[in-house]
Amino acid sequence: MSKLKIGIIISTTRATRFGHKPAQWVRDIAARRDDIETEIVDLRDFPMPFFDEAASNAWAPSQNQVVQRWQKKVAEFDGYIFVTAEYNHSIPAVLKNALDYASPEWNKKAAGLVGYGSVGGARAIEHLRLIAAELQVVTVRTGVYIQGADFMAVWKEGKELKDITYLQAGVKEMLDQLVWWAKALKAAREQDLLAAAA
Ligand SMILES: Cc1cc2nc3c(=O)[nH]c(=O)nc-3n(C[C@H](O)[C@H](O)[C@H](O)COP(=O)(O)O)c2cc1C
């Protein structure tokens, strides 16, 4: 099987955001593997309005051109790593909006979850699991939680994520699970296509 394509999605867009740091750190770890290729997907590159279509694109094609470009980007991947902040105990609105703007493109894919915040983005990650279920995205068990003093040290004091030992093992475990599910789901999607063509 060819390398799995994994999109690493940054959940925030504000000018002074932290989100690109953990995204790049996860990408650096993923680059050591030969079974996946990753791409950072920055929502800043997809400036979409708050949901403003006649329906979800599960039911009606979207009209907005940035949205159409977003849907094509989502469709390119076999799986995703969501690197999420926690805004008032949930995912940032810009990520929710981006999730809402695609539907079949997410279906039957796998996702790993990385959070940051006072409790490692744990509450946002759990909300994201519920949203993912509706989009038919399988989220893997092991989350990566950049939390408490570690989050503050990286955010405010220039500590590097790669120097926090326990987090590295968590990323490896998350990636192992993501690859297993992404591979299984890719094979199943391919079987569906063959059956439809027969
Ligand atoms: C609107 C808002 C709400 C926040 N709510 C939480 C929260 O519920 N839990 C938490 O741990 N951090 C919270 N924070 C702090 C964020 O963890 C911190 O600002 C983080 O850097 C946000 O990610 P970003 O820099 O990528 O935007 C909040 C920040 C903002 C801007």
mmCIF file of C-alpha atoms and ligand atoms in Angstrom:
data_model
loop_
_atom_site.group_PDB
_atom_site.id
_atom_site.type_symbol
_atom_site.label_atom_id
_atom_site.label_comp_id
_atom_site.label_asym_id
_atom_site.label_seq_id
_atom_site.Cartn_x
_atom_site.Cartn_y
_atom_site.Cartn_z
ATOM 1 C CA MET A 1 0.000 0.000 0.000
ATOM 2 C CA SER A 2 1.287 3.481 -0.837
ATOM 3 C CA LYS A 3 1.987 5.941 1.964
ATOM 4 C CA LEU A 4 -1.069 7.178 3.798
ATOM 5 C CA LYS A 5 -1.766 10.898 3.407
ATOM 6 C CA ILE A 6 -2.394 12.598 6.730
ATOM 7 C CA GLY A 7 -3.475 16.222 7.139
ATOM 8 C CA ILE A 8 -2.362 17.973 10.333
ATOM 9 C CA ILE A 9 -5.054 20.569 10.966
ATOM 10 C CA ILE A 10 -4.280 23.662 13.047
ATOM 11 C CA SER A 11 -7.445 24.681 14.900
ATOM 12 C CA THR A 12 -6.777 28.387 15.424
ATOM 13 C CA THR A 13 -6.087 31.388 13.209
ATOM 14 C CA ARG A 14 -5.516 34.379 15.509
ATOM 15 C CA ALA A 15 -2.379 36.446 14.892
ATOM 16 C CA THR A 16 -0.608 35.452 18.115
ATOM 17 C CA ARG A 17 -1.724 31.826 18.172
ATOM 18 C CA PHE A 18 0.284 28.965 19.649
ATOM 19 C CA GLY A 19 -1.272 26.229 17.483
ATOM 20 C CA HIS A 20 1.356 26.042 14.734
ATOM 21 C CA LYS A 21 4.047 25.005 17.265
ATOM 22 C CA PRO A 22 2.510 21.681 18.315
ATOM 23 C CA ALA A 23 1.467 21.076 14.683
ATOM 24 C CA GLN A 24 5.070 21.384 13.485
ATOM 25 C CA TRP A 25 6.333 19.263 16.407
ATOM 26 C CA VAL A 26 3.928 16.432 15.535
ATOM 27 C CA ARG A 27 4.910 16.741 11.881
ATOM 28 C CA ASP A 28 8.613 16.429 12.762
ATOM 29 C CA ILE A 29 7.924 13.192 14.671
ATOM 30 C CA ALA A 30 5.724 11.848 11.849
ATOM 31 C CA ALA A 31 8.514 12.570 9.341
ATOM 32 C CA ARG A 32 10.580 9.758 10.919
ATOM 33 C CA ARG A 33 8.042 7.179 9.717
ATOM 34 C CA ASP A 34 7.955 5.644 6.260
ATOM 35 C CA ASP A 35 4.245 4.707 6.256
ATOM 36 C CA ILE A 36 2.720 8.205 6.169
ATOM 37 C CA GLU A 37 3.228 11.545 4.509
ATOM 38 C CA THR A 38 1.884 14.577 6.290
ATOM 39 C CA GLU A 39 0.864 18.090 5.342
ATOM 40 C CA ILE A 40 0.077 20.945 7.688
ATOM 41 C CA VAL A 41 -3.359 22.348 6.895
ATOM 42 C CA ASP A 42 -3.667 25.910 8.137
ATOM 43 C CA LEU A 43 -7.202 27.268 8.441
ATOM 44 C CA ARG A 44 -5.733 30.734 7.813
ATOM 45 C CA ASP A 45 -5.411 29.596 4.179
ATOM 46 C CA PHE A 46 -9.165 28.888 4.029
ATOM 47 C CA PRO A 47 -10.908 32.078 5.196
ATOM 48 C CA MET A 48 -14.497 30.821 5.114
ATOM 49 C CA PRO A 49 -17.516 32.797 6.346
ATOM 50 C CA PHE A 50 -19.596 31.448 9.201
ATOM 51 C CA PHE A 51 -21.651 28.658 7.685
ATOM 52 C CA ASP A 52 -23.641 30.278 4.900
ATOM 53 C CA GLU A 53 -24.742 27.598 2.442
ATOM 54 C CA ALA A 54 -28.222 26.274 1.645
ATOM 55 C CA ALA A 55 -27.344 22.984 3.346
ATOM 56 C CA SER A 56 -24.485 20.748 4.378
ATOM 57 C CA ASN A 57 -22.658 19.526 1.296
ATOM 58 C CA ALA A 58 -23.940 16.082 2.241
ATOM 59 C CA TRP A 59 -27.179 17.368 0.660
ATOM 60 C CA ALA A 60 -26.344 20.255 -1.682
ATOM 61 C CA PRO A 61 -23.113 21.369 -3.388
ATOM 62 C CA SER A 62 -21.495 24.398 -1.732
ATOM 63 C CA GLN A 63 -21.331 27.641 -3.711
ATOM 64 C CA ASN A 64 -18.509 29.524 -1.973
ATOM 65 C CA GLN A 65 -15.199 29.043 -3.820
ATOM 66 C CA VAL A 66 -13.005 28.961 -0.714
ATOM 67 C CA VAL A 67 -15.337 26.334 0.719
ATOM 68 C CA GLN A 68 -15.041 24.281 -2.471
ATOM 69 C CA ARG A 69 -11.233 24.515 -2.193
ATOM 70 C CA TRP A 70 -11.469 23.440 1.460
ATOM 71 C CA GLN A 71 -13.593 20.413 0.586
ATOM 72 C CA LYS A 72 -11.059 19.363 -2.073
ATOM 73 C CA LYS A 73 -8.246 19.677 0.474
ATOM 74 C CA VAL A 74 -10.114 17.579 3.067
ATOM 75 C CA ALA A 75 -10.828 14.935 0.418
ATOM 76 C CA GLU A 76 -7.108 14.502 -0.329
ATOM 77 C CA PHE A 77 -6.346 12.780 2.979
ATOM 78 C CA ASP A 78 -6.681 9.258 4.356
ATOM 79 C CA GLY A 79 -6.624 10.614 7.888
ATOM 80 C CA TYR A 80 -6.142 13.684 10.013
ATOM 81 C CA ILE A 81 -4.409 14.912 13.118
ATOM 82 C CA PHE A 82 -6.410 17.669 14.759
ATOM 83 C CA VAL A 83 -4.189 19.926 16.841
ATOM 84 C CA THR A 84 -6.755 21.679 18.955
ATOM 85 C CA ALA A 85 -6.786 24.522 21.417
ATOM 86 C CA GLU A 86 -9.497 24.659 24.074
ATOM 87 C CA TYR A 87 -11.670 27.775 23.927
ATOM 88 C CA ASN A 88 -14.169 27.847 26.813
ATOM 89 C CA HIS A 89 -13.996 24.087 27.257
ATOM 90 C CA SER A 90 -14.585 23.208 23.612
ATOM 91 C CA ILE A 91 -12.945 23.423 20.212
ATOM 92 C CA PRO A 92 -12.324 26.857 18.658
ATOM 93 C CA ALA A 93 -15.249 28.104 16.541
ATOM 94 C CA VAL A 94 -13.065 28.367 13.443
ATOM 95 C CA LEU A 95 -12.397 24.625 13.612
ATOM 96 C CA LYS A 96 -16.088 23.808 14.147
ATOM 97 C CA ASN A 97 -16.964 25.941 11.131
ATOM 98 C CA ALA A 98 -14.347 24.155 9.015
ATOM 99 C CA LEU A 99 -15.667 20.765 10.156
ATOM 100 C CA ASP A 100 -19.233 21.781 9.240
ATOM 101 C CA TYR A 101 -18.156 22.910 5.770
ATOM 102 C CA ALA A 102 -17.291 19.395 4.578
ATOM 103 C CA SER A 103 -19.154 16.147 4.978
ATOM 104 C CA PRO A 104 -18.549 13.235 2.578
ATOM 105 C CA GLU A 105 -14.892 14.285 2.431
ATOM 106 C CA TRP A 106 -14.445 13.388 6.131
ATOM 107 C CA ASN A 107 -16.439 10.153 6.026
ATOM 108 C CA LYS A 108 -14.796 6.794 6.789
ATOM 109 C CA LYS A 109 -11.429 8.343 7.643
ATOM 110 C CA ALA A 110 -9.397 8.190 10.873
ATOM 111 C CA ALA A 111 -8.120 10.943 13.152
ATOM 112 C CA GLY A 112 -5.596 11.429 15.922
ATOM 113 C CA LEU A 113 -6.096 14.202 18.458
ATOM 114 C CA VAL A 114 -3.580 16.566 20.022
ATOM 115 C CA GLY A 115 -4.696 19.186 22.544
ATOM 116 C CA TYR A 116 -3.111 21.990 24.512
ATOM 117 C CA GLY A 117 -4.288 24.097 27.417
ATOM 118 C CA SER A 118 -4.547 24.007 31.196
ATOM 119 C CA VAL A 119 -5.778 20.385 31.094
ATOM 120 C CA GLY A 120 -4.176 19.549 27.769
ATOM 121 C CA GLY A 121 -7.235 20.531 25.760
ATOM 122 C CA ALA A 122 -8.925 17.398 27.156
ATOM 123 C CA ARG A 123 -12.412 18.918 27.164
ATOM 124 C CA ALA A 124 -12.025 20.157 23.586
ATOM 125 C CA ILE A 125 -10.740 16.741 22.537
ATOM 126 C CA GLU A 126 -13.747 14.983 24.054
ATOM 127 C CA HIS A 127 -16.129 17.382 22.260
ATOM 128 C CA LEU A 128 -14.219 16.770 19.044
ATOM 129 C CA ARG A 129 -14.774 13.026 19.411
ATOM 130 C CA LEU A 130 -18.556 13.591 19.470
ATOM 131 C CA ILE A 131 -18.448 15.798 16.377
ATOM 132 C CA ALA A 132 -16.194 13.296 14.603
ATOM 133 C CA ALA A 133 -18.697 10.495 15.215
ATOM 134 C CA GLU A 134 -21.353 12.405 13.262
ATOM 135 C CA LEU A 135 -18.882 12.986 10.415
ATOM 136 C CA GLN A 136 -18.005 9.262 10.396
ATOM 137 C CA VAL A 137 -14.436 9.940 11.456
ATOM 138 C CA VAL A 138 -12.890 7.255 13.684
ATOM 139 C CA THR A 139 -10.873 8.945 16.433
ATOM 140 C CA VAL A 140 -8.060 6.898 17.930
ATOM 141 C CA ARG A 141 -7.865 6.115 21.613
ATOM 142 C CA THR A 142 -4.571 7.739 22.578
ATOM 143 C CA GLY A 143 -4.748 11.519 22.687
ATOM 144 C CA VAL A 144 -1.769 13.795 23.188
ATOM 145 C CA TYR A 145 -2.339 16.332 25.960
ATOM 146 C CA ILE A 146 0.088 19.264 26.317
ATOM 147 C CA GLN A 147 -0.956 20.471 29.696
ATOM 148 C CA GLY A 148 -0.466 22.573 32.760
ATOM 149 C CA ALA A 149 3.086 23.635 33.522
ATOM 150 C CA ASP A 150 4.378 22.059 30.314
ATOM 151 C CA PHE A 151 1.953 24.057 28.196
ATOM 152 C CA MET A 152 2.839 27.254 30.032
ATOM 153 C CA ALA A 153 6.577 26.579 29.736
ATOM 154 C CA VAL A 154 6.350 26.060 25.966
ATOM 155 C CA TRP A 155 3.834 28.869 25.439
ATOM 156 C CA LYS A 156 5.468 31.526 27.619
ATOM 157 C CA GLU A 157 9.019 30.454 28.494
ATOM 158 C CA GLY A 158 10.443 29.106 25.248
ATOM 159 C CA LYS A 159 10.684 25.447 26.305
ATOM 160 C CA GLU A 160 10.632 23.068 23.317
ATOM 161 C CA LEU A 161 7.961 20.380 22.971
ATOM 162 C CA LYS A 162 10.599 17.926 21.753
ATOM 163 C CA ASP A 163 12.312 18.187 25.154
ATOM 164 C CA ILE A 164 9.265 16.977 27.143
ATOM 165 C CA THR A 165 9.960 13.240 27.345
ATOM 166 C CA TYR A 166 6.538 11.707 28.094
ATOM 167 C CA LEU A 167 4.874 13.543 25.222
ATOM 168 C CA GLN A 168 7.095 11.930 22.573
ATOM 169 C CA ALA A 169 5.885 8.401 23.466
ATOM 170 C CA GLY A 170 2.287 9.614 23.358
ATOM 171 C CA VAL A 171 2.690 10.938 19.822
ATOM 172 C CA LYS A 172 4.218 7.647 18.671
ATOM 173 C CA GLU A 173 1.348 5.667 20.187
ATOM 174 C CA MET A 174 -1.234 8.004 18.641
ATOM 175 C CA LEU A 175 0.455 7.713 15.225
ATOM 176 C CA ASP A 176 0.617 3.894 15.447
ATOM 177 C CA GLN A 177 -3.130 3.760 16.129
ATOM 178 C CA LEU A 178 -3.885 6.333 13.435
ATOM 179 C CA VAL A 179 -1.938 4.347 10.824
ATOM 180 C CA TRP A 180 -3.767 1.112 11.768
ATOM 181 C CA TRP A 181 -7.194 2.694 11.376
ATOM 182 C CA ALA A 182 -6.337 4.808 8.333
ATOM 183 C CA LYS A 183 -4.965 1.721 6.557
ATOM 184 C CA ALA A 184 -8.012 -0.392 7.429
ATOM 185 C CA LEU A 185 -10.439 2.324 6.348
ATOM 186 C CA LYS A 186 -8.564 3.032 3.120
ATOM 187 C CA ALA A 187 -8.780 -0.665 2.173
ATOM 188 C CA ALA A 188 -12.487 -0.700 3.006
ATOM 189 C CA ARG A 189 -13.136 2.472 0.967
ATOM 190 C CA GLU A 190 -11.308 0.914 -1.978
ATOM 191 C CA GLN A 191 -13.459 -2.230 -1.662
ATOM 192 C CA ASP A 192 -16.566 -0.019 -1.749
ATOM 193 C CA LEU A 193 -15.347 1.634 -4.971
ATOM 194 C CA LEU A 194 -14.652 -1.746 -6.599
ATOM 195 C CA ALA A 195 -18.080 -3.042 -5.576
ATOM 196 C CA ALA A 196 -19.766 0.094 -6.945
ATOM 197 C CA ALA A 197 -17.925 -0.259 -10.270
ATOM 198 C CA ALA A 198 -18.773 -3.980 -10.669
HETATM 199 C C1 LIG B 1 -11.578 32.631 23.894
HETATM 200 C C2 LIG B 1 -10.593 31.818 24.684
HETATM 201 C C3 LIG B 1 -11.060 30.865 25.547
HETATM 202 C C4 LIG B 1 -10.162 30.054 26.262
HETATM 203 N N1 LIG B 1 -10.642 29.058 27.061
HETATM 204 C C5 LIG B 1 -9.781 28.155 27.587
HETATM 205 C C6 LIG B 1 -10.270 26.986 28.243
HETATM 206 O O1 LIG B 1 -11.451 26.761 28.359
HETATM 207 N N2 LIG B 1 -9.357 26.102 28.725
HETATM 208 C C7 LIG B 1 -7.998 26.302 28.590
HETATM 209 O O2 LIG B 1 -7.231 25.440 29.016
HETATM 210 N N3 LIG B 1 -7.506 27.410 27.965
HETATM 211 C C8 LIG B 1 -8.362 28.324 27.469
HETATM 212 N N4 LIG B 1 -7.894 29.442 26.816
HETATM 213 C C9 LIG B 1 -6.445 29.678 26.797
HETATM 214 C C10 LIG B 1 -5.826 28.922 25.624
HETATM 215 O O3 LIG B 1 -5.484 27.609 26.041
HETATM 216 C C11 LIG B 1 -4.568 29.632 25.108
HETATM 217 O O4 LIG B 1 -4.866 30.992 24.837
HETATM 218 C C12 LIG B 1 -4.058 28.982 23.839
HETATM 219 O O5 LIG B 1 -2.845 29.608 23.470
HETATM 220 C C13 LIG B 1 -5.088 29.121 22.719
HETATM 221 O O6 LIG B 1 -4.642 28.533 21.512
HETATM 222 P P1 LIG B 1 -4.107 29.430 20.288
HETATM 223 O O7 LIG B 1 -2.948 30.254 20.860
HETATM 224 O O8 LIG B 1 -3.626 28.451 19.259
HETATM 225 O O9 LIG B 1 -5.214 30.332 19.856
HETATM 226 C C14 LIG B 1 -8.758 30.255 26.116
HETATM 227 C C15 LIG B 1 -8.306 31.239 25.224
HETATM 228 C C16 LIG B 1 -9.202 31.990 24.510
HETATM 229 C C17 LIG B 1 -8.685 32.995 23.498
#
